[in-house]
Coordinates of C-alpha atoms in Angstrom, one line a residue:
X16 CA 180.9 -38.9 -205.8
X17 CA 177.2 -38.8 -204.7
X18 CA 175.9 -41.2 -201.9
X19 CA 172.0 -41.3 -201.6
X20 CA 170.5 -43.3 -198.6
X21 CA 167.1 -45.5 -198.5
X22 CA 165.4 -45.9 -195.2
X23 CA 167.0 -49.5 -194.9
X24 CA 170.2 -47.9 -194.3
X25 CA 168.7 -46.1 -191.2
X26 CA 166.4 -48.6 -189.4
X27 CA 169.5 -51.1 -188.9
X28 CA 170.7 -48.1 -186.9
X29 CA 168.2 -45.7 -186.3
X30 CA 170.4 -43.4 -184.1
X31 CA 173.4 -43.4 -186.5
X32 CA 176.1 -44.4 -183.8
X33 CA 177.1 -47.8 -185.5
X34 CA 181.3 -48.1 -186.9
X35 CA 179.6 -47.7 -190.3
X36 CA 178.4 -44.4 -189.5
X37 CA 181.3 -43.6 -187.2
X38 CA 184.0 -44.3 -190.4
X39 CA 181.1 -42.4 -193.3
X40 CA 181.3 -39.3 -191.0
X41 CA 185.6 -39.1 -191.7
X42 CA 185.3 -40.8 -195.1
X43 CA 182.6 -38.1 -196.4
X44 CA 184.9 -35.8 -195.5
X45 CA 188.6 -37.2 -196.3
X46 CA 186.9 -38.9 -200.0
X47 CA 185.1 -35.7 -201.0
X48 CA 181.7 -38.1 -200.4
X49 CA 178.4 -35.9 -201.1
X50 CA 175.5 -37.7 -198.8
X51 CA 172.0 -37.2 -199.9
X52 CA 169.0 -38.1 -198.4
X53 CA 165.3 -38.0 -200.2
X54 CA 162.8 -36.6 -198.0
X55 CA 160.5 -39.5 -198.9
X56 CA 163.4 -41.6 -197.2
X57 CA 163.2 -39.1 -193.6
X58 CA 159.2 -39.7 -193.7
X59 CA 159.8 -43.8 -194.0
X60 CA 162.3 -44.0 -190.8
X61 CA 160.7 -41.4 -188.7
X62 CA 157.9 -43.4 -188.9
X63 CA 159.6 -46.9 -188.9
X64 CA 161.4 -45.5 -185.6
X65 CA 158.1 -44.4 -183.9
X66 CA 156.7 -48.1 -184.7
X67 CA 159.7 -49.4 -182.9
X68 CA 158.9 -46.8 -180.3
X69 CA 155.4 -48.1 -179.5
X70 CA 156.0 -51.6 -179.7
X71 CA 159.1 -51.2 -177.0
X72 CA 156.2 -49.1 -174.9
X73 CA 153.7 -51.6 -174.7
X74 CA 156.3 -54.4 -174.0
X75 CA 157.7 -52.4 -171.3
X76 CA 154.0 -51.5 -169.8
X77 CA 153.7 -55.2 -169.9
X78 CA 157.1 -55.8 -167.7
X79 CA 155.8 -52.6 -165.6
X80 CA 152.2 -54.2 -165.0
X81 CA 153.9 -57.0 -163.7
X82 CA 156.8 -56.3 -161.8
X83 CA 156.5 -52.1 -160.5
X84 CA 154.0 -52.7 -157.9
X85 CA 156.0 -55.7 -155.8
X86 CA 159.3 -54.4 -156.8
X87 CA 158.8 -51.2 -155.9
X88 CA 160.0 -50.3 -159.0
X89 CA 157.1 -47.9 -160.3
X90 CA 158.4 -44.6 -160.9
X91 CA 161.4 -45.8 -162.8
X92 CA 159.7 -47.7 -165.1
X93 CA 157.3 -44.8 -165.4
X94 CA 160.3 -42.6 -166.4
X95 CA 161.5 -44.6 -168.6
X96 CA 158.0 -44.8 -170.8
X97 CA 158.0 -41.1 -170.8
X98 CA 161.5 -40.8 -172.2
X99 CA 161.0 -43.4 -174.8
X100 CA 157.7 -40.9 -175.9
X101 CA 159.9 -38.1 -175.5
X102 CA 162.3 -39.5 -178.0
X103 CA 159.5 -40.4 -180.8
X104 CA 158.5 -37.0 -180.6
X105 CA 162.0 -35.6 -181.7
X106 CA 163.3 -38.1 -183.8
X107 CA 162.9 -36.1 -186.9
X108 CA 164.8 -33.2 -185.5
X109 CA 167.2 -35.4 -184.6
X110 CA 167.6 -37.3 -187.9
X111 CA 168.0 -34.2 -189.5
X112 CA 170.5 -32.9 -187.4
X113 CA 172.6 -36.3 -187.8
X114 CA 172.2 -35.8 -191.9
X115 CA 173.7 -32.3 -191.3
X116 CA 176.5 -33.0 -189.4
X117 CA 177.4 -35.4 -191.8
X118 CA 177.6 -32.7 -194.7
X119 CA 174.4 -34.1 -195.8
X120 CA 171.5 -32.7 -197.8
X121 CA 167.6 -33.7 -197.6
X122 CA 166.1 -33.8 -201.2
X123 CA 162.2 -33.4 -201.9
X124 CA 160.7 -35.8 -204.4
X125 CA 161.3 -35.0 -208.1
X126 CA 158.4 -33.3 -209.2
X127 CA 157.3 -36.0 -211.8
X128 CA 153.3 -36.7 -213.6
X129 CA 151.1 -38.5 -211.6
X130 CA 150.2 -40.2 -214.7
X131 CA 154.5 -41.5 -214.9
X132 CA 153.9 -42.8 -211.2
X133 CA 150.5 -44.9 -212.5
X134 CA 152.0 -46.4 -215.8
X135 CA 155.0 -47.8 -214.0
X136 CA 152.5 -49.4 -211.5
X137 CA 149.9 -50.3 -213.9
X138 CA 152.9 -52.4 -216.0
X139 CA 154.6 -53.7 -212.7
X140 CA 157.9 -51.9 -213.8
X141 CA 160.5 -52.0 -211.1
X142 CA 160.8 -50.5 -208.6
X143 CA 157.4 -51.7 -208.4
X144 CA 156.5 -55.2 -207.2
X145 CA 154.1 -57.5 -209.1
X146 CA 150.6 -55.9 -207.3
X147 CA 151.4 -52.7 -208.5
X148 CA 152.9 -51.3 -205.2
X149 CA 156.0 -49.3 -205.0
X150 CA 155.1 -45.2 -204.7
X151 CA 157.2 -44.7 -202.5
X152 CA 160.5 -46.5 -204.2
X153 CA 159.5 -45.1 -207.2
X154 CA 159.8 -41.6 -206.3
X155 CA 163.3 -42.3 -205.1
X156 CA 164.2 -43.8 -208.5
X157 CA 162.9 -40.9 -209.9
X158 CA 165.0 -39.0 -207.8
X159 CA 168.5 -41.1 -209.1
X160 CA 167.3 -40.5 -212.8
X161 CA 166.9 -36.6 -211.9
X162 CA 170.5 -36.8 -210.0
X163 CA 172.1 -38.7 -212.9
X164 CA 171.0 -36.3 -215.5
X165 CA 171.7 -33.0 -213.7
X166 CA 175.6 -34.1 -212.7
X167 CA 176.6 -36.1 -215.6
X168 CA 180.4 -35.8 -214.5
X169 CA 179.4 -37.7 -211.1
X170 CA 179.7 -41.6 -209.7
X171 CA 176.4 -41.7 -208.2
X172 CA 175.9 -45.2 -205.1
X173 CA 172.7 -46.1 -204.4
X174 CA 172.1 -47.6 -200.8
X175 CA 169.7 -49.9 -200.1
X176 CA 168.8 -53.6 -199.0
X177 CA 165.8 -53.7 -200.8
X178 CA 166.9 -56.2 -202.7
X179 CA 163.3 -57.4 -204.1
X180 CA 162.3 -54.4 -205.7
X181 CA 165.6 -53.1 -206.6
X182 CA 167.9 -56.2 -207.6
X183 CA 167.8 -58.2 -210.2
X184 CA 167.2 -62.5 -209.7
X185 CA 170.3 -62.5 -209.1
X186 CA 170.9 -60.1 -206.8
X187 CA 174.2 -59.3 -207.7
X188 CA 172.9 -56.0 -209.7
X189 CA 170.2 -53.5 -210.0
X190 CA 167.1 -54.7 -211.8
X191 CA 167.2 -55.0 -216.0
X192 CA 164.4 -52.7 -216.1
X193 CA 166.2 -49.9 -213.6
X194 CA 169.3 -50.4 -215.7
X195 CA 167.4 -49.7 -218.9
X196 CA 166.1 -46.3 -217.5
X197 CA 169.7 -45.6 -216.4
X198 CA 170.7 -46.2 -220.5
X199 CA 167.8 -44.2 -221.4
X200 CA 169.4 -41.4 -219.3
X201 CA 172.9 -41.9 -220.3
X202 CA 173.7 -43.2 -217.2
X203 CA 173.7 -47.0 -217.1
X204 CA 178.1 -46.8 -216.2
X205 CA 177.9 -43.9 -213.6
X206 CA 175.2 -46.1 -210.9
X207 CA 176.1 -48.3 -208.6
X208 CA 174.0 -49.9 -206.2
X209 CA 175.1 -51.2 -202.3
X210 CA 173.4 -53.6 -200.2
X211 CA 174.9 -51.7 -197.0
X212 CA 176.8 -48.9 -195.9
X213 CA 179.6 -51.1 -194.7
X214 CA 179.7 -52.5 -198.2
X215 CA 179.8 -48.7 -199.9
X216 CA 182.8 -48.0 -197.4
X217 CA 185.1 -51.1 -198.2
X218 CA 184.7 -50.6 -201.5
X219 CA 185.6 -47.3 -201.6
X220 CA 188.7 -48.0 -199.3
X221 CA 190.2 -49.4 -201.8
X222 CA 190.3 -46.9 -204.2
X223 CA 191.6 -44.8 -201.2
X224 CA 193.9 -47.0 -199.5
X225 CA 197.4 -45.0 -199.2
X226 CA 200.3 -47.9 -198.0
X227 CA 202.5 -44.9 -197.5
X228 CA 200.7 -43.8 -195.1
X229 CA 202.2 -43.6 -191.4
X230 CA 199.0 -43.9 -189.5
X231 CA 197.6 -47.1 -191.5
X232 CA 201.1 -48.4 -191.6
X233 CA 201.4 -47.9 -187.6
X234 CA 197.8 -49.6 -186.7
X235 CA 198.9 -52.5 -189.5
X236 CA 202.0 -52.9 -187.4
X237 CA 200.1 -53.1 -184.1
X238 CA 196.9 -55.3 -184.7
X239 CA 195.8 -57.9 -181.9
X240 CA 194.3 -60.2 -183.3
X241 CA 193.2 -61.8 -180.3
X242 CA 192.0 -58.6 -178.8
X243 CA 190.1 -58.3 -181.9
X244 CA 188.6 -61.7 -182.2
X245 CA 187.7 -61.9 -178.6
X246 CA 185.5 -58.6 -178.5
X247 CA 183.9 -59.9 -181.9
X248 CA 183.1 -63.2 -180.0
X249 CA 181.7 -60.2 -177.0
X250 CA 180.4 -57.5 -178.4
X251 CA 179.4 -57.9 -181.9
X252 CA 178.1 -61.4 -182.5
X253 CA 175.2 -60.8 -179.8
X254 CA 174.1 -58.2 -182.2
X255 CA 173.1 -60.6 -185.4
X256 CA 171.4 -62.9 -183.1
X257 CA 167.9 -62.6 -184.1
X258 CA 168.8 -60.8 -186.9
X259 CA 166.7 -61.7 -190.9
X260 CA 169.0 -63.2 -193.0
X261 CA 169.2 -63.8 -196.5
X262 CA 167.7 -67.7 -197.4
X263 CA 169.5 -67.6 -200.7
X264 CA 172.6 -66.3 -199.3
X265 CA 172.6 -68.7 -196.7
X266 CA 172.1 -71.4 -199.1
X267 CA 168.6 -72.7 -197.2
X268 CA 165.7 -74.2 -198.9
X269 CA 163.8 -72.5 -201.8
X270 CA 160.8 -72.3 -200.0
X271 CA 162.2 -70.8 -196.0
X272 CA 160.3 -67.8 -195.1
X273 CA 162.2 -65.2 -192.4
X274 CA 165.0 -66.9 -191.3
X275 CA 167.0 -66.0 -188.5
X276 CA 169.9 -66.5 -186.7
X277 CA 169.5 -68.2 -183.1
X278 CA 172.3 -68.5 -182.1
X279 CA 177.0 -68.1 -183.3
X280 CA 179.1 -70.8 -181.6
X281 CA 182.3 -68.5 -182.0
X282 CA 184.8 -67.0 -184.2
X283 CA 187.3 -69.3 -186.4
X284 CA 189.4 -68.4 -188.8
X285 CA 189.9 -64.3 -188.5
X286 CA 191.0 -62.6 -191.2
X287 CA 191.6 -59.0 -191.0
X288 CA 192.5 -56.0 -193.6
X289 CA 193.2 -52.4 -192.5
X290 CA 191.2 -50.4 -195.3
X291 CA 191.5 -47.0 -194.3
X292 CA 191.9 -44.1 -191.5
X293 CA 189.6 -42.9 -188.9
X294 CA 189.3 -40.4 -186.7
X295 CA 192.1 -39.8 -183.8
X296 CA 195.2 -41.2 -186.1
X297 CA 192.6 -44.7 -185.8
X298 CA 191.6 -46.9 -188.7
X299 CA 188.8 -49.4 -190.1
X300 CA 189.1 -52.6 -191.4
X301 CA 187.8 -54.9 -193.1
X302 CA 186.9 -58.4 -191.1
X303 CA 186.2 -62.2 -192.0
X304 CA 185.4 -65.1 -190.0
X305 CA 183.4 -68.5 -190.4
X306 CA 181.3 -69.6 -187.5
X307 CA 178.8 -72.4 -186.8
X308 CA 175.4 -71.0 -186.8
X309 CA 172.3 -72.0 -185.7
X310 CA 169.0 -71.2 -187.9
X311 CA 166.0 -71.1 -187.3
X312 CA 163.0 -70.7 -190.0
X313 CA 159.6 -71.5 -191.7
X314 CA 158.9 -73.5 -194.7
X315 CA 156.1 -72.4 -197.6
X316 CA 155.1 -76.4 -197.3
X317 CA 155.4 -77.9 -194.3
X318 CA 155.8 -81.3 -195.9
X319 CA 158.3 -80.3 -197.8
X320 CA 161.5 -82.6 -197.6
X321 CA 164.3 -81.1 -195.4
X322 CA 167.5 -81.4 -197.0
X323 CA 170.6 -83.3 -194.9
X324 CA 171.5 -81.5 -191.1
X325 CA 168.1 -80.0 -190.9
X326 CA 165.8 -80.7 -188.3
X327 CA 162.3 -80.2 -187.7
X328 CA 161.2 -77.9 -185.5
X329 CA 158.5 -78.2 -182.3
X330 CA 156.0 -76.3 -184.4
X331 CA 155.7 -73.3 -181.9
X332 CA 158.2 -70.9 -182.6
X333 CA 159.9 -72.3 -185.6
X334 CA 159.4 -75.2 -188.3
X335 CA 162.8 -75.9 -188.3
X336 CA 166.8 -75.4 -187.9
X337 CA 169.8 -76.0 -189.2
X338 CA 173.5 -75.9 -187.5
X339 CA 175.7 -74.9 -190.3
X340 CA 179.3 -73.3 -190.9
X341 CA 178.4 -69.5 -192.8
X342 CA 181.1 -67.0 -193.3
X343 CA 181.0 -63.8 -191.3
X344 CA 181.9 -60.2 -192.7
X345 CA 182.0 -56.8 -191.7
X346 CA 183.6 -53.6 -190.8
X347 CA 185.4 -53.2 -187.3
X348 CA 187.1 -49.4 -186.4
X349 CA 190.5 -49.7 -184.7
X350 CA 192.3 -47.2 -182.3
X351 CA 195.8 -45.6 -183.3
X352 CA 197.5 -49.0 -181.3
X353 CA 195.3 -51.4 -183.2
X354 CA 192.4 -52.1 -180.5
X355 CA 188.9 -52.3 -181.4
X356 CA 186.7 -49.9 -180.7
X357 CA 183.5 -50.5 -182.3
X358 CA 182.4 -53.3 -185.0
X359 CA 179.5 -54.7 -187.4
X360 CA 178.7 -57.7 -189.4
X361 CA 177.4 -56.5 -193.1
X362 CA 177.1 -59.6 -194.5
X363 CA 176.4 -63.3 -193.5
X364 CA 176.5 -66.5 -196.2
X365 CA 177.0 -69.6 -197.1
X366 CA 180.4 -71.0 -197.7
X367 CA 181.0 -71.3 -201.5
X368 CA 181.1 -75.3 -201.6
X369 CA 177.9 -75.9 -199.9
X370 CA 175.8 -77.8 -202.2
X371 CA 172.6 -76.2 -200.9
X372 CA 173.2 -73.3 -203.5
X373 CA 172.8 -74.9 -206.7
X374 CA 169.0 -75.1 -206.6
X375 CA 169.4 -71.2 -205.8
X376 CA 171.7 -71.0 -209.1
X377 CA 169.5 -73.2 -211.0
X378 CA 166.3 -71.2 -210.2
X379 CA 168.3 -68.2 -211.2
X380 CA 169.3 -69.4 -214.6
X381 CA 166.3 -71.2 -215.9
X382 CA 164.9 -68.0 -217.3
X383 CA 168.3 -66.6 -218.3
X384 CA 169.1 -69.8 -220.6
X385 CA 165.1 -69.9 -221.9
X386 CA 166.1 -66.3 -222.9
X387 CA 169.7 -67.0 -224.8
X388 CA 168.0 -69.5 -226.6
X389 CA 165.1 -67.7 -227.4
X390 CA 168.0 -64.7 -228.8
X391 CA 170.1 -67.4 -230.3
X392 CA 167.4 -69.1 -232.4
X393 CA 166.6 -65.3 -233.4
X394 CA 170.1 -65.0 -234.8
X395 CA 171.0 -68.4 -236.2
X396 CA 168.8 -70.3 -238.5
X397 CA 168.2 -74.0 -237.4
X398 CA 170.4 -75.1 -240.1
X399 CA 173.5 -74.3 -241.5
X400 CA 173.4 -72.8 -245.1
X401 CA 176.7 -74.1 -245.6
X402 CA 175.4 -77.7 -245.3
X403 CA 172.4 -76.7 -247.2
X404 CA 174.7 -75.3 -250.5
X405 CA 177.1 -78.6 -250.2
X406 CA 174.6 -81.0 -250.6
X407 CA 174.1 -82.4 -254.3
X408 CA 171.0 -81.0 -256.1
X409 CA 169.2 -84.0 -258.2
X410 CA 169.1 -83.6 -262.2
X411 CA 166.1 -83.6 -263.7
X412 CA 165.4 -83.7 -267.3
X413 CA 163.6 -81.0 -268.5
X414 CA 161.7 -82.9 -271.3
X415 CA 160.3 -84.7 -268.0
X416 CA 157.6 -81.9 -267.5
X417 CA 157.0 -81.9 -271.0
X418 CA 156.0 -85.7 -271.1
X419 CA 154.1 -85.3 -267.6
X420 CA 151.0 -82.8 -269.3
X421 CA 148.0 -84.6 -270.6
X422 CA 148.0 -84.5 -274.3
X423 CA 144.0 -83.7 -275.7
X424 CA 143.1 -83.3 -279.3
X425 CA 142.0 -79.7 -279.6
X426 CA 139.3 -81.3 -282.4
X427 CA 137.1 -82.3 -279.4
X428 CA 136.3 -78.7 -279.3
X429 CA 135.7 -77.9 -282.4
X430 CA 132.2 -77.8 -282.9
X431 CA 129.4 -77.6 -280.0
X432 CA 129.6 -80.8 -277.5
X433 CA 125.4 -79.6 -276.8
X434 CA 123.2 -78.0 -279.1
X435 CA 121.5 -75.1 -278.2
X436 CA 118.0 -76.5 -279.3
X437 CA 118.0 -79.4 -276.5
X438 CA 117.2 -76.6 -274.1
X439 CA 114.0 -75.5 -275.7
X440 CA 113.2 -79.3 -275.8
X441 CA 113.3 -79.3 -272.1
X442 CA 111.3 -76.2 -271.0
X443 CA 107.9 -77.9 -270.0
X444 CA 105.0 -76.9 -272.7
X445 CA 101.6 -75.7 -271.5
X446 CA 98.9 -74.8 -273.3
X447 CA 97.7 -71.1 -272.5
X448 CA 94.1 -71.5 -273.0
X449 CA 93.8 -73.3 -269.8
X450 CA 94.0 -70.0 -268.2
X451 CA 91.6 -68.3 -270.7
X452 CA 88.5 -67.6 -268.5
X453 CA 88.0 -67.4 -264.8
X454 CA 88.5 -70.6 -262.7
X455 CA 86.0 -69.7 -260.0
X456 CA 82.3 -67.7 -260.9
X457 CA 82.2 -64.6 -259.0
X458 CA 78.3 -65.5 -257.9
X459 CA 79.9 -68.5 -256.0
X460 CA 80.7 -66.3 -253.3
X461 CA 77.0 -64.6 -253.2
X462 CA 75.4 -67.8 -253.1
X463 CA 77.6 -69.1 -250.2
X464 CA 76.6 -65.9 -248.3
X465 CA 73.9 -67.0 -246.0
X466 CA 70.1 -65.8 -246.4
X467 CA 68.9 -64.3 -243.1
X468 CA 64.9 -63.1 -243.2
X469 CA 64.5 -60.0 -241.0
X470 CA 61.1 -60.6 -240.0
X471 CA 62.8 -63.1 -237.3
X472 CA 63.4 -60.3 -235.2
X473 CA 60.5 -58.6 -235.2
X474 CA 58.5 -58.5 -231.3
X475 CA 62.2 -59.6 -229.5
X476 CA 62.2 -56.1 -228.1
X477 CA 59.8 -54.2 -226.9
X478 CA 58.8 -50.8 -228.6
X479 CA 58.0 -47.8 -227.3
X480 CA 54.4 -47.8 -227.4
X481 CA 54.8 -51.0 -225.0
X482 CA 57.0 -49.1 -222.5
X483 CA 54.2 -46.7 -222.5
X484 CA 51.7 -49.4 -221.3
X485 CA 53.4 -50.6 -218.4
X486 CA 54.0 -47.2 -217.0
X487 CA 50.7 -46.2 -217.1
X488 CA 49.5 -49.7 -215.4
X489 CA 48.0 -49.4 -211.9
X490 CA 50.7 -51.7 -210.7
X491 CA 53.7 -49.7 -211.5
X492 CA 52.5 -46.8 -210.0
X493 CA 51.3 -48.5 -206.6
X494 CA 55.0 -49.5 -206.2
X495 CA 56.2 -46.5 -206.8
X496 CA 54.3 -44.8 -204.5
X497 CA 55.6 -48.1 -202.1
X498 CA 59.4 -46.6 -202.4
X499 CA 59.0 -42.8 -201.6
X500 CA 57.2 -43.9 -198.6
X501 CA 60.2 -46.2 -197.2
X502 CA 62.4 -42.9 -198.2
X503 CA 60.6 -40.7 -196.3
X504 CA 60.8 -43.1 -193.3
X505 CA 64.8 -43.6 -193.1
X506 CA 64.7 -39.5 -193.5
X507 CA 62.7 -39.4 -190.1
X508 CA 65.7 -41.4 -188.3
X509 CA 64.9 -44.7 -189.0
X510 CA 67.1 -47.3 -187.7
X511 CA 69.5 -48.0 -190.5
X512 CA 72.9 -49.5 -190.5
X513 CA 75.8 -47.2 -192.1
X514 CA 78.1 -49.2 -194.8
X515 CA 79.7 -46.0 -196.2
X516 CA 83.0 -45.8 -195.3
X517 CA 83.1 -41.7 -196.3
X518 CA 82.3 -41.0 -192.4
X519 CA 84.9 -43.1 -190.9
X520 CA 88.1 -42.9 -189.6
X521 CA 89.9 -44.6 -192.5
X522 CA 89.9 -48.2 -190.6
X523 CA 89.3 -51.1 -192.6
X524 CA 86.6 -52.0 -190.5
X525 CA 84.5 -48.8 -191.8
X526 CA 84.6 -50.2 -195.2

């Protein structure tokens, strides 16, 4: 059996010390459990864990700013920000180390087309999301198809509380179109898929669980219950507070966004079932409780109509809460005398009568039934052909058609309905000698062209023999004469104002 791990499994518990954990390191080993890890999963929780990282350092700065100086508490606080840097800078080694002592192996990504990785995004195929977005899920499907097909002889559980890219509307199984590339792989029987590693481990408990065995027999002899139930009340419920939960597990309205636990009002009804051994002669069980709970949440619409026991909120932290009864369940790891040593909640939900599920049912199945109707009216016809071959078929004479044609007398036809002369009688008949001779005389046009004498423009210009006269006149050559001289003068320096712009400096007021 092959486990694989998404990063959700390790940023509920970064450092891998949770009873989860603490029962996966004996079961991998007692179940023949091979854990793997994709290296694309390592990359997403180192870095989720430095996030957390540097948001605990700036709220501790914050805390420091305030309180080191007049407390006196200075240096403490700056040791503590230095070790919280000096774990972000070996988490990975760390993480690695944890995966290794668990038997563990880190895979790299399958080494796929880019172009396989683009047309599952560019058709919004799951584990994609409706934007396109899902690289990084994707390469981890990849990396189950690549599994499933290389060990073909082995169960293979897939990890992971990524529910909206992974689970179907449901969310009681993987996605159709993930289960449809499992079929295409001949693998579609052999992968399972868990919300939680506390989930995985019950499950497999029970394929493991040995009543003949002395060490579960001698920790189901010796449970206390009230030593149980009391550090449940202590030591694990403190931990959901604050903690996401599911709004249609919970059974809250369609439209809450993040809700969260605010606050457990104790445990009621304990039920408790030893599942297998731990380490030390120990065991883990299996635990169940209901509790009243207090919620708090957002709504899409704010105008939207609370339904019955909820309350608005003050509309500064949340927009409103609801005290309801949920049912509690998780794993808790038991000593060799039946004391607890360490516990976790896995799973928190609504009780299975309250009403507020059916609008999450009916939301579910509204496309399920369009779709089996859709199939059915592809398999059935409308009507039954039974019903259609009972029902009496009408007689009808055949004569019937016989009487119904139009009876003509073939005579009409027999000779020409239109002689063929009427159509010379109606082409029109013109005579050709109308168009014997020209209509227009040719000499029309000469006599319409008009008669211009040329001696008109005889002495409008003057000839050359006239050019000649005034040349040689007195006058012409007096002014002449006239002209040099002024030339002469504005050679000698005359005073003379310059509107060439050829000597300037190329400002317009040259020109």
């Amino acid at each position: 059996m092959i486990v694989i791990l998404d990063t959700t499994v390790f940023s509920s518990d970064f450092t891998c010390s949770g009873t989860a954990w603490r029962v996966l390191a004996h079961a991998s080993k007692a179940w023949g459990l091979q854990i793997r890890v994709p290296e694309v999963v390592v990359a997403e929780a180192v870095g989720g864990y430095e996030r957390e990282i540097g948001h605990a350092s700036l709220a501790l700065d914050r805390v420091a700013t305030k309180y080191s100086g007049r407390l006196g508490l200075g240096q403490p606080f700056e040791d503590l920000l230095g070790t919280l840097q000096e774990r972000r800078r070996d988490y990975q080694e760390r993480l690695t180390q944890l995966i290794e002592d668990l038997g563990g192996t880190v895979l790299a990504p399958p080494d796929v087309p880019h172009m396989e990785l683009a047309r599952r995004a560019a058709s919004r195929r799951k584990p994609c999301d409706q934007k396109g977005d899902g690289y990084r899920d994707t390469l981890n499907w990849l990396l189950i198809l690549e599994i499933a097909q290389s060990s073909p002889e082995e169960t293979i559980f897939w990890v992971t509380d990524n529910s909206t890219d992974f689970a179907n509307e449901e969310k009681d199984n993987l996605h159709e179109d993930l289960l449809e590339d499992l079929e295409g792989v001949g693998a579609a029987s052999r992968v399972r898929w868990f919300s939680d590693l506390s989930s995985l481990l019950l499950s497999l408990a029970a394929s493991h669980y040995d009543e003949s065995s002395d060490d579960l027999r001698n920790v189901q002899d010796n449970l206390q219950r009230g030593a149980i139930a009391e550090f449940i009340n202590v030591s694990v419920l403190p931990s959901v507070v604050k903690k996401l939960v599911s709004p249609r597990r919970c059974a809250l309205p369609l439209d809450a966004l993040k809700p969260e636990v605010l606050a457990v009002q104790g445990v009621q009804g304990l039920e408790l079932e030893v599942k297998g051994v731990a380490e030390q002669g120990g065991a883990f069980a299996e635990f169940s409780f209901t509790a009243e709970t207090l919620i708090g949440l957002d709504l899409a619409d704010t105008a939207t109509e609370l339904p019955e026991g909820f309350e608005r909120g003050d509309g500064v932290d949340r927009s409103a809460t609801v005290l309801k009864e949920l049912g509690f369940q998780g794993l808790i790891e038991l000593d060799s005398y039946g004391r607890p040593v360490s516990g976790e909640v896995s799973n928190i939900g609504a009780l299975i009568d309250d009403p507020g599920l059916e609008p999450w049912k009916s939301k579910g199945s509204v496309l399920a039934s369009l779709q089996a109707a859709l199939s059915g009216l592809q398999r059935h016809s409308l009507v039954d052909s039974a019903l259609l071959e009972s029902l009496p078929r009408p007689k009808i004479d055949p004569g019937l058609l016989d009487a119904l044609r139009p009876k003509i007398d073939p005579k009409l036809f027999g000779s020409a309905v239109v002689s063929p002369k009427i159509w010379d009688g109606l082409r029109p008949q013109i005579d050709p000698k109308l168009f014997g001779g020209p209509v227009v005389n040719p000499k029309i046009l000469d006599a319409l062209r008009p008669q211009i004498d040329p001696k008109i423009f005889e002495g409008m210009f003057p000839t050359v023999n006239a050019l000649k006269r005034i040349a040689d006149s007195s006058a012409f050559a007096s002014s002449f004469r006239l002209s040099a001289a002024q030339t002469d003068l504005d050679d000698d320096g005359g005073d003379v104002e310059e509107i060439s712009g050829e000597e300037g400096d190329g400002d317009a007021s040259d020109v």
